PDB file of C-alpha atoms in Angstrom:
ATOM      1  CA  MET U  15     -36.792  36.494 -12.895  1.00 47.00           C
ATOM      2  CA  GLU U  16     -40.258  36.526 -11.548  1.00 65.00           C
ATOM      3  CA  ASN U  17     -41.868  32.959 -11.147  1.00 80.00           C
ATOM      4  CA  LYS U  18     -44.954  32.779 -13.090  1.00 92.00           C
ATOM      5  CA  ILE U  19     -47.537  30.270 -12.516  1.00 95.00           C
ATOM      6  CA  VAL U  20     -50.434  29.319 -14.306  1.00 97.00           C
ATOM      7  CA  ALA U  21     -53.139  27.923 -11.991  1.00 97.00           C
ATOM      8  CA  LEU U  22     -56.382  26.215 -12.475  1.00 97.00           C
ATOM      9  CA  ASP U  23     -59.392  25.359 -10.401  1.00 96.00           C
ATOM     10  CA  ILE U  24     -61.415  22.497 -11.602  1.00 95.00           C
ATOM     11  CA  GLY U  25     -64.892  22.167 -10.414  1.00 88.00           C
ATOM     12  CA  GLY U  26     -67.779  19.890 -11.399  1.00 84.00           C
ATOM     13  CA  THR U  27     -69.474  22.933 -13.275  1.00 84.00           C
ATOM     14  CA  SER U  28     -66.688  25.196 -14.370  1.00 90.00           C
ATOM     15  CA  ILE U  29     -62.849  25.352 -14.651  1.00 95.00           C
ATOM     16  CA  LYS U  30     -61.198  28.725 -13.764  1.00 95.00           C
ATOM     17  CA  SER U  31     -57.766  29.722 -14.628  1.00 96.00           C
ATOM     18  CA  GLY U  32     -55.257  32.565 -14.185  1.00 95.00           C
ATOM     19  CA  LEU U  33     -51.591  33.504 -14.529  1.00 95.00           C
ATOM     20  CA  TRP U  34     -50.183  34.403 -11.141  1.00 94.00           C
ATOM     21  CA  CYS U  35     -46.956  36.539 -10.785  1.00 89.00           C
ATOM     22  CA  GLY U  36     -45.641  38.746  -8.144  1.00 80.00           C
ATOM     23  CA  GLY U  37     -48.606  37.953  -5.947  1.00 79.00           C
ATOM     24  CA  GLU U  38     -50.833  39.265  -8.816  1.00 86.00           C
ATOM     25  CA  LEU U  39     -53.655  37.182 -10.571  1.00 90.00           C
ATOM     26  CA  THR U  40     -54.148  37.960 -14.323  1.00 90.00           C
ATOM     27  CA  GLU U  41     -55.625  36.581 -17.485  1.00 92.00           C
ATOM     28  CA  VAL U  42     -58.318  35.019 -15.802  1.00 93.00           C
ATOM     29  CA  ARG U  43     -60.637  32.855 -17.588  1.00 92.00           C
ATOM     30  CA  GLU U  44     -63.469  30.401 -16.938  1.00 93.00           C
ATOM     31  CA  TRP U  45     -64.752  27.370 -19.179  1.00 91.00           C
ATOM     32  CA  ASP U  46     -67.512  24.922 -18.739  1.00 91.00           C
ATOM     33  CA  THR U  47     -66.089  21.747 -17.260  1.00 93.00           C
ATOM     34  CA  ASN U  48     -68.733  19.342 -19.049  1.00 91.00           C
ATOM     35  CA  ALA U  49     -67.729  16.881 -16.232  1.00 92.00           C
ATOM     36  CA  GLN U  50     -70.371  14.629 -17.414  1.00 93.00           C
ATOM     37  CA  ASN U  51     -68.102  13.649 -20.149  1.00 95.00           C
ATOM     38  CA  GLY U  52     -65.797  11.993 -17.602  1.00 95.00           C
ATOM     39  CA  GLY U  53     -62.196  12.674 -16.118  1.00 96.00           C
ATOM     40  CA  SER U  54     -60.199  11.797 -19.061  1.00 96.00           C
ATOM     41  CA  TYR U  55     -62.417  14.339 -21.023  1.00 96.00           C
ATOM     42  CA  VAL U  56     -61.817  17.041 -18.041  1.00 96.00           C
ATOM     43  CA  MET U  57     -57.850  16.280 -18.492  1.00 97.00           C
ATOM     44  CA  GLU U  58     -58.120  17.033 -22.179  1.00 96.00           C
ATOM     45  CA  ARG U  59     -59.844  19.992 -21.466  1.00 96.00           C
ATOM     46  CA  VAL U  60     -57.311  21.174 -18.714  1.00 97.00           C
ATOM     47  CA  LYS U  61     -54.328  20.735 -21.511  1.00 97.00           C
ATOM     48  CA  GLU U  62     -56.260  22.721 -23.972  1.00 96.00           C
ATOM     49  CA  ILE U  63     -56.513  25.615 -21.325  1.00 96.00           C
ATOM     50  CA  LEU U  64     -52.946  25.414 -20.292  1.00 96.00           C
ATOM     51  CA  ARG U  65     -51.824  25.693 -23.994  1.00 95.00           C
ATOM     52  CA  GLY U  66     -53.540  29.008 -23.953  1.00 93.00           C
ATOM     53  CA  TYR U  67     -50.978  30.603 -21.610  1.00 94.00           C
ATOM     54  CA  ARG U  68     -47.201  31.456 -22.018  1.00 89.00           C
ATOM     55  CA  GLY U  69     -44.185  31.768 -20.096  1.00 89.00           C
ATOM     56  CA  TYR U  70     -45.070  29.927 -17.123  1.00 93.00           C
ATOM     57  CA  ARG U  71     -42.741  27.962 -14.825  1.00 94.00           C
ATOM     58  CA  ALA U  72     -44.951  25.795 -12.796  1.00 96.00           C
ATOM     59  CA  ILE U  73     -48.502  24.764 -12.692  1.00 97.00           C
ATOM     60  CA  GLY U  74     -50.966  24.803  -9.636  1.00 97.00           C
ATOM     61  CA  ILE U  75     -54.113  22.716  -9.706  1.00 98.00           C
ATOM     62  CA  SER U  76     -56.986  23.015  -7.198  1.00 97.00           C
ATOM     63  CA  THR U  77     -59.598  20.317  -7.974  1.00 96.00           C
ATOM     64  CA  ALA U  78     -62.662  18.732  -6.707  1.00 91.00           C
ATOM     65  CA  GLY U  79     -62.173  15.209  -5.071  1.00 92.00           C
ATOM     66  CA  GLN U  80     -59.980  13.803  -2.374  1.00 93.00           C
ATOM     67  CA  VAL U  81     -56.334  14.198  -3.515  1.00 96.00           C
ATOM     68  CA  ASP U  82     -53.079  12.661  -2.607  1.00 96.00           C
ATOM     69  CA  SER U  83     -51.074  15.927  -2.795  1.00 94.00           C
ATOM     70  CA  LYS U  84     -47.606  14.257  -2.572  1.00 94.00           C
ATOM     71  CA  LYS U  85     -48.332  12.174  -5.663  1.00 96.00           C
ATOM     72  CA  GLY U  86     -51.034  14.560  -7.423  1.00 96.00           C
ATOM     73  CA  ARG U  87     -53.360  11.827  -8.044  1.00 97.00           C
ATOM     74  CA  ILE U  88     -57.016  11.682  -7.241  1.00 97.00           C
ATOM     75  CA  LEU U  89     -57.863   9.386  -4.395  1.00 95.00           C
ATOM     76  CA  TYR U  90     -61.719   9.659  -4.729  1.00 92.00           C
ATOM     77  CA  ALA U  91     -63.992  11.496  -6.760  1.00 91.00           C
ATOM     78  CA  ASN U  92     -67.906  11.262  -6.816  1.00 84.00           C
ATOM     79  CA  GLU U  93     -70.334  10.908  -9.603  1.00 83.00           C
ATOM     80  CA  ASN U  94     -70.038  14.422 -10.511  1.00 83.00           C
ATOM     81  CA  ILE U  95     -66.914  13.868 -12.533  1.00 92.00           C
ATOM     82  CA  PRO U  96     -67.227  10.236 -13.713  1.00 94.00           C
ATOM     83  CA  GLY U  97     -64.075   8.235 -14.011  1.00 95.00           C
ATOM     84  CA  TYR U  98     -61.791  10.993 -12.059  1.00 97.00           C
ATOM     85  CA  THR U  99     -60.971   8.608  -9.225  1.00 96.00           C
ATOM     86  CA  GLY U 100     -57.306   7.509  -9.678  1.00 97.00           C
ATOM     87  CA  MET U 101     -56.385  10.169 -12.193  1.00 97.00           C
ATOM     88  CA  PRO U 102     -52.627  10.804 -11.957  1.00 98.00           C
ATOM     89  CA  VAL U 103     -53.095  14.420 -12.596  1.00 98.00           C
ATOM     90  CA  ARG U 104     -49.454  15.658 -11.671  1.00 97.00           C
ATOM     91  CA  GLU U 105     -47.822  12.845 -13.905  1.00 97.00           C
ATOM     92  CA  ILE U 106     -50.158  13.610 -16.909  1.00 97.00           C
ATOM     93  CA  LEU U 107     -49.314  17.629 -16.629  1.00 97.00           C
ATOM     94  CA  GLU U 108     -45.464  17.367 -15.957  1.00 97.00           C
ATOM     95  CA  ARG U 109     -45.213  14.997 -18.738  1.00 96.00           C
ATOM     96  CA  GLU U 110     -46.971  17.212 -21.385  1.00 96.00           C
ATOM     97  CA  PHE U 111     -45.825  20.548 -20.304  1.00 96.00           C
ATOM     98  CA  ALA U 112     -42.259  19.752 -18.686  1.00 95.00           C
ATOM     99  CA  VAL U 113     -42.848  21.904 -15.750  1.00 95.00           C
ATOM    100  CA  PRO U 114     -43.636  20.806 -12.051  1.00 96.00           C
ATOM    101  CA  ALA U 115     -47.001  20.771 -10.976  1.00 97.00           C
ATOM    102  CA  ALA U 116     -48.717  20.902  -7.602  1.00 97.00           C
ATOM    103  CA  VAL U 117     -52.163  19.447  -7.153  1.00 98.00           C
ATOM    104  CA  GLU U 118     -54.539  19.762  -4.227  1.00 97.00           C
ATOM    105  CA  ASN U 119     -58.038  19.379  -3.134  1.00 95.00           C
ATOM    106  CA  ASP U 120     -60.071  22.649  -3.894  1.00 93.00           C
ATOM    107  CA  VAL U 121     -61.235  23.280  -0.500  1.00 93.00           C
ATOM    108  CA  ASN U 122     -57.539  22.814   1.022  1.00 96.00           C
ATOM    109  CA  ALA U 123     -56.248  25.318  -1.894  1.00 96.00           C
ATOM    110  CA  ALA U 124     -59.132  27.813  -0.940  1.00 95.00           C
ATOM    111  CA  ALA U 125     -57.896  27.630   2.624  1.00 96.00           C
ATOM    112  CA  LEU U 126     -54.273  28.224   1.704  1.00 95.00           C
ATOM    113  CA  GLY U 127     -55.471  31.110  -0.511  1.00 95.00           C
ATOM    114  CA  GLU U 128     -57.236  32.659   2.273  1.00 95.00           C
ATOM    115  CA  ALA U 129     -54.377  32.018   4.668  1.00 94.00           C
ATOM    116  CA  ARG U 130     -51.831  33.914   2.468  1.00 92.00           C
ATOM    117  CA  PHE U 131     -54.074  36.390   0.615  1.00 93.00           C
ATOM    118  CA  GLY U 132     -57.481  36.807   2.219  1.00 94.00           C
ATOM    119  CA  ALA U 133     -59.467  36.646   5.630  1.00 95.00           C
ATOM    120  CA  GLY U 134     -56.716  34.214   7.187  1.00 94.00           C
ATOM    121  CA  ILE U 135     -53.962  36.700   6.763  1.00 94.00           C
ATOM    122  CA  GLY U 136     -52.199  36.720  10.177  1.00 92.00           C
ATOM    123  CA  ARG U 137     -53.856  33.482  11.434  1.00 92.00           C
ATOM    124  CA  SER U 138     -51.693  30.421  11.911  1.00 89.00           C
ATOM    125  CA  ASP U 139     -54.693  28.129  12.819  1.00 94.00           C
ATOM    126  CA  PHE U 140     -58.309  28.157  11.527  1.00 97.00           C
ATOM    127  CA  LEU U 141     -60.775  26.037   9.917  1.00 97.00           C
ATOM    128  CA  CYS U 142     -62.348  26.755   6.622  1.00 97.00           C
ATOM    129  CA  ILE U 143     -65.758  25.482   5.454  1.00 96.00           C
ATOM    130  CA  THR U 144     -67.086  25.909   1.973  1.00 93.00           C
ATOM    131  CA  TYR U 145     -71.149  25.549   1.436  1.00 94.00           C
ATOM    132  CA  GLY U 146     -72.223  24.940  -2.369  1.00 88.00           C
ATOM    133  CA  THR U 147     -73.294  21.749  -3.939  1.00 84.00           C
ATOM    134  CA  GLY U 148     -71.840  20.032  -0.715  1.00 87.00           C
ATOM    135  CA  VAL U 149     -69.945  21.005   2.202  1.00 92.00           C
ATOM    136  CA  GLY U 150     -66.090  20.944   2.210  1.00 91.00           C
ATOM    137  CA  GLY U 151     -63.553  21.613   4.912  1.00 95.00           C
ATOM    138  CA  ALA U 152     -60.095  22.368   5.566  1.00 96.00           C
ATOM    139  CA  ILE U 153     -58.096  22.400   8.537  1.00 97.00           C
ATOM    140  CA  VAL U 154     -54.887  24.864   8.887  1.00 96.00           C
ATOM    141  CA  ILE U 155     -52.387  24.244  11.530  1.00 94.00           C
ATOM    142  CA  ASN U 156     -49.336  26.527  11.888  1.00 92.00           C
ATOM    143  CA  GLY U 157     -50.077  27.858   8.246  1.00 89.00           C
ATOM    144  CA  GLU U 158     -50.184  24.596   6.676  1.00 91.00           C
ATOM    145  CA  VAL U 159     -53.193  22.287   5.771  1.00 94.00           C
ATOM    146  CA  TYR U 160     -53.709  19.338   7.878  1.00 95.00           C
ATOM    147  CA  THR U 161     -54.378  16.428   5.685  1.00 92.00           C
ATOM    148  CA  GLY U 162     -54.682  13.563   7.842  1.00 93.00           C
ATOM    149  CA  GLY U 163     -53.532   9.687   7.319  1.00 92.00           C
ATOM    150  CA  THR U 164     -54.864   9.449   3.736  1.00 91.00           C
ATOM    151  CA  PHE U 165     -55.127  13.176   2.782  1.00 92.00           C
ATOM    152  CA  SER U 166     -58.842  13.277   3.442  1.00 91.00           C
ATOM    153  CA  ALA U 167     -58.940  15.490   6.470  1.00 94.00           C
ATOM    154  CA  GLY U 168     -61.548  18.106   6.733  1.00 94.00           C
ATOM    155  CA  GLU U 169     -64.531  15.914   5.478  1.00 93.00           C
ATOM    156  CA  PHE U 170     -67.009  18.084   7.589  1.00 95.00           C
ATOM    157  CA  GLY U 171     -69.684  17.203   5.347  1.00 93.00           C
ATOM    158  CA  GLY U 172     -69.822  13.795   6.829  1.00 93.00           C
ATOM    159  CA  ILE U 173     -70.621  14.986  10.466  1.00 95.00           C
ATOM    160  CA  ILE U 174     -73.723  12.823  11.538  1.00 96.00           C
ATOM    161  CA  VAL U 175     -76.426  15.576  12.405  1.00 95.00           C
ATOM    162  CA  HIS U 176     -79.618  13.539  11.822  1.00 96.00           C
ATOM    163  CA  PRO U 177     -78.957   9.966  12.920  1.00 94.00           C
ATOM    164  CA  GLU U 178     -82.652   9.283  12.320  1.00 95.00           C
ATOM    165  CA  ASP U 179     -82.196   9.623   8.687  1.00 94.00           C
ATOM    166  CA  ARG U 180     -79.077   6.990   8.265  1.00 94.00           C
ATOM    167  CA  GLU U 181     -79.246   4.556   5.870  1.00 93.00           C
ATOM    168  CA  ALA U 182     -77.102   1.272   5.716  1.00 90.00           C
ATOM    169  CA  GLY U 183     -74.394   1.680   3.093  1.00 86.00           C
ATOM    170  CA  SER U 184     -74.953   5.290   2.565  1.00 85.00           C
ATOM    171  CA  PRO U 185     -71.905   7.106   4.447  1.00 82.00           C
ATOM    172  CA  PHE U 186     -73.196  10.511   3.913  1.00 84.00           C
ATOM    173  CA  SER U 187     -76.997   9.881   4.929  1.00 92.00           C
ATOM    174  CA  GLY U 188     -78.158  11.857   7.817  1.00 94.00           C
ATOM    175  CA  CYS U 189     -74.881  13.808   7.389  1.00 95.00           C
ATOM    176  CA  TYR U 190     -74.229  17.868   7.357  1.00 97.00           C
ATOM    177  CA  GLU U 191     -74.011  18.300   3.683  1.00 93.00           C
ATOM    178  CA  LYS U 192     -77.189  16.933   3.123  1.00 95.00           C
ATOM    179  CA  TYR U 193     -78.935  19.555   5.291  1.00 97.00           C
ATOM    180  CA  ALA U 194     -76.529  22.441   5.480  1.00 97.00           C
ATOM    181  CA  SER U 195     -75.352  22.991   1.476  1.00 94.00           C
ATOM    182  CA  THR U 196     -76.803  25.487  -0.622  1.00 94.00           C
ATOM    183  CA  THR U 197     -78.195  22.474  -2.475  1.00 92.00           C
ATOM    184  CA  ALA U 198     -80.212  21.386   0.554  1.00 95.00           C
ATOM    185  CA  LEU U 199     -81.323  25.089   1.014  1.00 97.00           C
ATOM    186  CA  VAL U 200     -82.719  25.224  -2.567  1.00 96.00           C
ATOM    187  CA  ARG U 201     -84.127  21.603  -2.441  1.00 95.00           C
ATOM    188  CA  MET U 202     -86.105  22.612   0.815  1.00 96.00           C
ATOM    189  CA  VAL U 203     -87.261  26.008  -0.586  1.00 97.00           C
ATOM    190  CA  GLU U 204     -88.622  24.464  -3.737  1.00 96.00           C
ATOM    191  CA  LYS U 205     -91.106  22.519  -2.049  1.00 96.00           C
ATOM    192  CA  TYR U 206     -92.605  25.840  -0.869  1.00 96.00           C
ATOM    193  CA  ASP U 207     -92.344  27.389  -4.243  1.00 96.00           C
ATOM    194  CA  GLY U 208     -91.206  25.658  -7.262  1.00 95.00           C
ATOM    195  CA  ASP U 209     -89.991  29.054  -8.903  1.00 96.00           C
ATOM    196  CA  LEU U 210     -87.106  29.365  -5.911  1.00 96.00           C
ATOM    197  CA  ASP U 211     -84.766  27.010  -7.897  1.00 93.00           C
ATOM    198  CA  SER U 212     -81.354  28.977  -7.040  1.00 93.00           C
ATOM    199  CA  GLY U 213     -79.729  30.777  -4.093  1.00 92.00           C
ATOM    200  CA  ARG U 214     -79.986  34.039  -5.826  1.00 93.00           C
ATOM    201  CA  LYS U 215     -83.722  33.790  -6.358  1.00 96.00           C
ATOM    202  CA  ILE U 216     -84.338  32.837  -2.765  1.00 97.00           C
ATOM    203  CA  PHE U 217     -82.592  35.750  -1.357  1.00 96.00           C
ATOM    204  CA  GLU U 218     -84.332  38.128  -3.605  1.00 96.00           C
ATOM    205  CA  ARG U 219     -87.280  37.211  -1.951  1.00 96.00           C
ATOM    206  CA  LEU U 220     -86.063  36.915   1.612  1.00 97.00           C
ATOM    207  CA  SER U 221     -88.458  39.516   2.893  1.00 96.00           C
ATOM    208  CA  GLU U 222     -91.249  37.200   2.427  1.00 97.00           C
ATOM    209  CA  PRO U 223     -92.219  35.587   5.781  1.00 97.00           C
ATOM    210  CA  GLY U 224     -92.407  32.153   4.299  1.00 97.00           C
ATOM    211  CA  VAL U 225     -89.045  32.125   2.769  1.00 97.00           C
ATOM    212  CA  TYR U 226     -87.270  33.920   5.753  1.00 97.00           C
ATOM    213  CA  ALA U 227     -88.603  30.980   7.858  1.00 98.00           C
ATOM    214  CA  LEU U 228     -87.194  28.386   5.763  1.00 98.00           C
ATOM    215  CA  VAL U 229     -83.875  30.092   5.309  1.00 98.00           C
ATOM    216  CA  ASP U 230     -83.734  30.351   9.028  1.00 98.00           C
ATOM    217  CA  VAL U 231     -84.485  26.571   9.573  1.00 98.00           C
ATOM    218  CA  TRP U 232     -81.489  25.976   6.980  1.00 98.00           C
ATOM    219  CA  ILE U 233     -79.127  28.475   9.016  1.00 98.00           C
ATOM    220  CA  ASP U 234     -80.053  26.274  12.131  1.00 98.00           C
ATOM    221  CA  GLU U 235     -78.589  23.181  10.285  1.00 98.00           C
ATOM    222  CA  ILE U 236     -75.331  25.145   9.440  1.00 98.00           C
ATOM    223  CA  VAL U 237     -75.070  25.879  13.063  1.00 98.00           C
ATOM    224  CA  TYR U 238     -75.318  22.372  14.371  1.00 97.00           C
ATOM    225  CA  GLY U 239     -72.241  21.375  12.416  1.00 97.00           C
ATOM    226  CA  LEU U 240     -70.366  24.730  13.810  1.00 98.00           C
ATOM    227  CA  ILE U 241     -71.374  23.859  17.239  1.00 97.00           C
ATOM    228  CA  THR U 242     -69.574  20.273  16.912  1.00 97.00           C
ATOM    229  CA  LEU U 243     -66.435  21.600  15.415  1.00 98.00           C
ATOM    230  CA  ILE U 244     -65.885  24.605  17.531  1.00 98.00           C
ATOM    231  CA  HIS U 245     -66.125  22.304  20.542  1.00 97.00           C
ATOM    232  CA  ILE U 246     -63.741  19.807  18.976  1.00 97.00           C
ATOM    233  CA  PHE U 247     -60.922  22.156  17.442  1.00 96.00           C
ATOM    234  CA  ASN U 248     -61.611  25.369  19.849  1.00 96.00           C
ATOM    235  CA  PRO U 249     -60.483  27.239  16.683  1.00 95.00           C
ATOM    236  CA  SER U 250     -59.940  31.084  17.120  1.00 94.00           C
ATOM    237  CA  CYS U 251     -61.560  31.643  13.703  1.00 96.00           C
ATOM    238  CA  ILE U 252     -63.741  29.861  11.142  1.00 98.00           C
ATOM    239  CA  ILE U 253     -63.638  31.181   7.648  1.00 97.00           C
ATOM    240  CA  LEU U 254     -67.085  30.435   5.731  1.00 97.00           C
ATOM    241  CA  GLY U 255     -66.827  30.357   2.057  1.00 93.00           C
ATOM    242  CA  GLY U 256     -69.231  29.625  -0.994  1.00 89.00           C
ATOM    243  CA  GLY U 257     -71.319  32.143  -2.732  1.00 87.00           C
ATOM    244  CA  VAL U 258     -74.154  32.098  -0.211  1.00 92.00           C
ATOM    245  CA  MET U 259     -71.877  33.252   2.225  1.00 93.00           C
ATOM    246  CA  ALA U 260     -71.530  36.525   0.760  1.00 91.00           C
ATOM    247  CA  GLN U 261     -75.311  37.295   1.740  1.00 94.00           C
ATOM    248  CA  PRO U 262     -74.735  39.555   5.019  1.00 94.00           C
ATOM    249  CA  HIS U 263     -78.205  37.971   6.566  1.00 96.00           C
ATOM    250  CA  VAL U 264     -76.616  34.673   6.445  1.00 97.00           C
ATOM    251  CA  ILE U 265     -73.288  35.446   8.197  1.00 96.00           C
ATOM    252  CA  ARG U 266     -75.235  37.510  10.803  1.00 97.00           C
ATOM    253  CA  ARG U 267     -77.568  34.891  11.636  1.00 98.00           C
ATOM    254  CA  ILE U 268     -74.982  32.181  11.700  1.00 98.00           C
ATOM    255  CA  ARG U 269     -73.052  34.538  14.390  1.00 97.00           C
ATOM    256  CA  GLU U 270     -76.318  34.893  16.324  1.00 97.00           C
ATOM    257  CA  LYS U 271     -77.320  31.440  16.551  1.00 97.00           C
ATOM    258  CA  THR U 272     -73.694  30.052  17.278  1.00 97.00           C
ATOM    259  CA  GLN U 273     -72.998  32.255  20.143  1.00 95.00           C
ATOM    260  CA  CYS U 274     -76.048  31.253  21.719  1.00 94.00           C
ATOM    261  CA  GLU U 275     -75.492  27.481  21.592  1.00 96.00           C
ATOM    262  CA  ILE U 276     -71.756  27.056  22.581  1.00 97.00           C
ATOM    263  CA  MET U 277     -70.164  26.970  25.856  1.00 96.00           C
ATOM    264  CA  ASP U 278     -68.998  30.513  27.209  1.00 95.00           C
ATOM    265  CA  SER U 279     -65.161  29.375  27.008  1.00 96.00           C
ATOM    266  CA  PHE U 280     -65.531  29.027  23.336  1.00 96.00           C
ATOM    267  CA  ARG U 281     -67.324  32.143  22.608  1.00 94.00           C
ATOM    268  CA  GLY U 282     -64.217  34.153  21.370  1.00 93.00           C
ATOM    269  CA  VAL U 283     -64.190  32.260  18.062  1.00 96.00           C
ATOM    270  CA  GLU U 284     -64.624  34.637  15.025  1.00 96.00           C
ATOM    271  CA  LEU U 285     -66.984  33.481  12.179  1.00 97.00           C
ATOM    272  CA  LEU U 286     -65.513  35.225   9.042  1.00 96.00           C
ATOM    273  CA  PRO U 287     -66.896  35.318   5.309  1.00 95.00           C
ATOM    274  CA  ALA U 288     -64.187  34.342   2.919  1.00 94.00           C
ATOM    275  CA  GLY U 289     -62.367  37.288   1.736  1.00 93.00           C
ATOM    276  CA  LEU U 290     -61.263  36.159  -1.862  1.00 92.00           C
ATOM    277  CA  GLY U 291     -64.532  34.707  -3.376  1.00 86.00           C
ATOM    278  CA  ASN U 292     -64.149  32.150  -6.186  1.00 85.00           C
ATOM    279  CA  ARG U 293     -60.298  32.970  -6.872  1.00 91.00           C
ATOM    280  CA  ALA U 294     -59.474  31.563  -3.278  1.00 93.00           C
ATOM    281  CA  GLY U 295     -58.592  28.203  -5.110  1.00 93.00           C
ATOM    282  CA  LEU U 296     -56.613  29.677  -7.864  1.00 95.00           C
ATOM    283  CA  LEU U 297     -54.515  31.653  -5.526  1.00 95.00           C
ATOM    284  CA  GLY U 298     -53.914  28.736  -3.182  1.00 95.00           C
ATOM    285  CA  ALA U 299     -52.906  26.458  -6.121  1.00 96.00           C
ATOM    286  CA  ALA U 300     -50.460  29.256  -7.351  1.00 95.00           C
ATOM    287  CA  TRP U 301     -49.019  29.704  -4.045  1.00 94.00           C
ATOM    288  CA  LEU U 302     -48.425  25.851  -3.718  1.00 94.00           C
ATOM    289  CA  ALA U 303     -46.794  25.906  -7.360  1.00 95.00           C
ATOM    290  CA  SER U 304     -44.445  28.841  -6.646  1.00 91.00           C
ATOM    291  CA  GLY U 305     -42.958  26.751  -3.733  1.00 88.00           C
ATOM    292  CA  LEU U 306     -41.921  24.153  -6.459  1.00 83.00           C
ATOM    293  CA  CYS U 307     -40.278  26.753  -8.534  1.00 73.00           C
ATOM    294  CA  GLU U 308     -37.959  27.603  -5.420  1.00 67.00           C
ATOM    295  CA  GLU U 309     -37.386  23.849  -4.564  1.00 64.00           C
ATOM    296  CA  LYS U 310     -36.194  23.002  -7.967  1.00 57.00           C
ATOM    297  CA  ASN U 311     -35.121  26.108  -9.549  1.00 56.00           C
ATOM    298  CA  VAL U 312     -36.823  25.099 -12.802  1.00 50.00           C
ATOM    299  CA  ASN U 313     -36.164  26.952 -16.239  1.00 48.00           C
ATOM    300  CA  PRO U 314     -38.981  28.811 -17.933  1.00 44.00           C
ATOM    301  CA  THR U 315     -41.603  26.755 -19.800  1.00 43.00           C
ATOM    302  CA  ILE U 316     -40.776  25.622 -23.399  1.00 37.00           C
ATOM    303  CA  TRP U 317     -44.279  26.866 -24.327  1.00 37.00           C
ATOM    304  CA  LYS U 318     -43.338  30.124 -25.751  1.00 33.00           C
TER     305      LYS U 318
END
């Protein structure tokens, strides 16, 4: 009997879901998170979504926030989802639906999705970095995510790139994600033209010299972090995710600039765009949950 897995990817803006079976993702849906209503509201939203699927044997959750993946609990979440810190996600879902649940940080889940089904196929070791509202990271070693001592390894957004902008008591001031995220790009270009309030609008006007120059400054910020990570980890590959990395110009310029700034002995590193788009987290969560089916040999869910 095929193991059917229902997977959810919980973000600050939207929740994506799908049914995974035999390596194929079907019944893909998307809802607004309405995260401003808080963590408890989000969990009720998740339950409602799960009730819309039938015949699954396990649940896979990819979620924003730092996650204790052993306990399936949110260690820390920022103000994007108020009251989400400490949420026992796995316990809540297993009690409600009587099937095992795997819970993982969204970037870690995306890295696992890329490792099994996307740009990371055939690569046992790589870094995965996503650029969006912030900058997220994951470290894959021997095909598994390295989580660190407290399940929070890969906070690449916290690399200090502008120490002159550090503020006491503000851990992320002067740090990578404040300058290299898509949010940072939009913030910078809006000062040039207030109509350019999204990445899509910015790249539609990339041919304008003023816009091109600002995008190039932002790409420099991305490269600063990559230089540090390449020289620390010496990876064979870095997978770059987030919607903005679908822009061929961005990937091309990142490659050009990075190769000029790293030591000769590190220039074998490949910089690749993510291959799965916004489904990487769903597929990674489904893959993790499929392992629970094998471990526990669970019966089909009672939700029929």
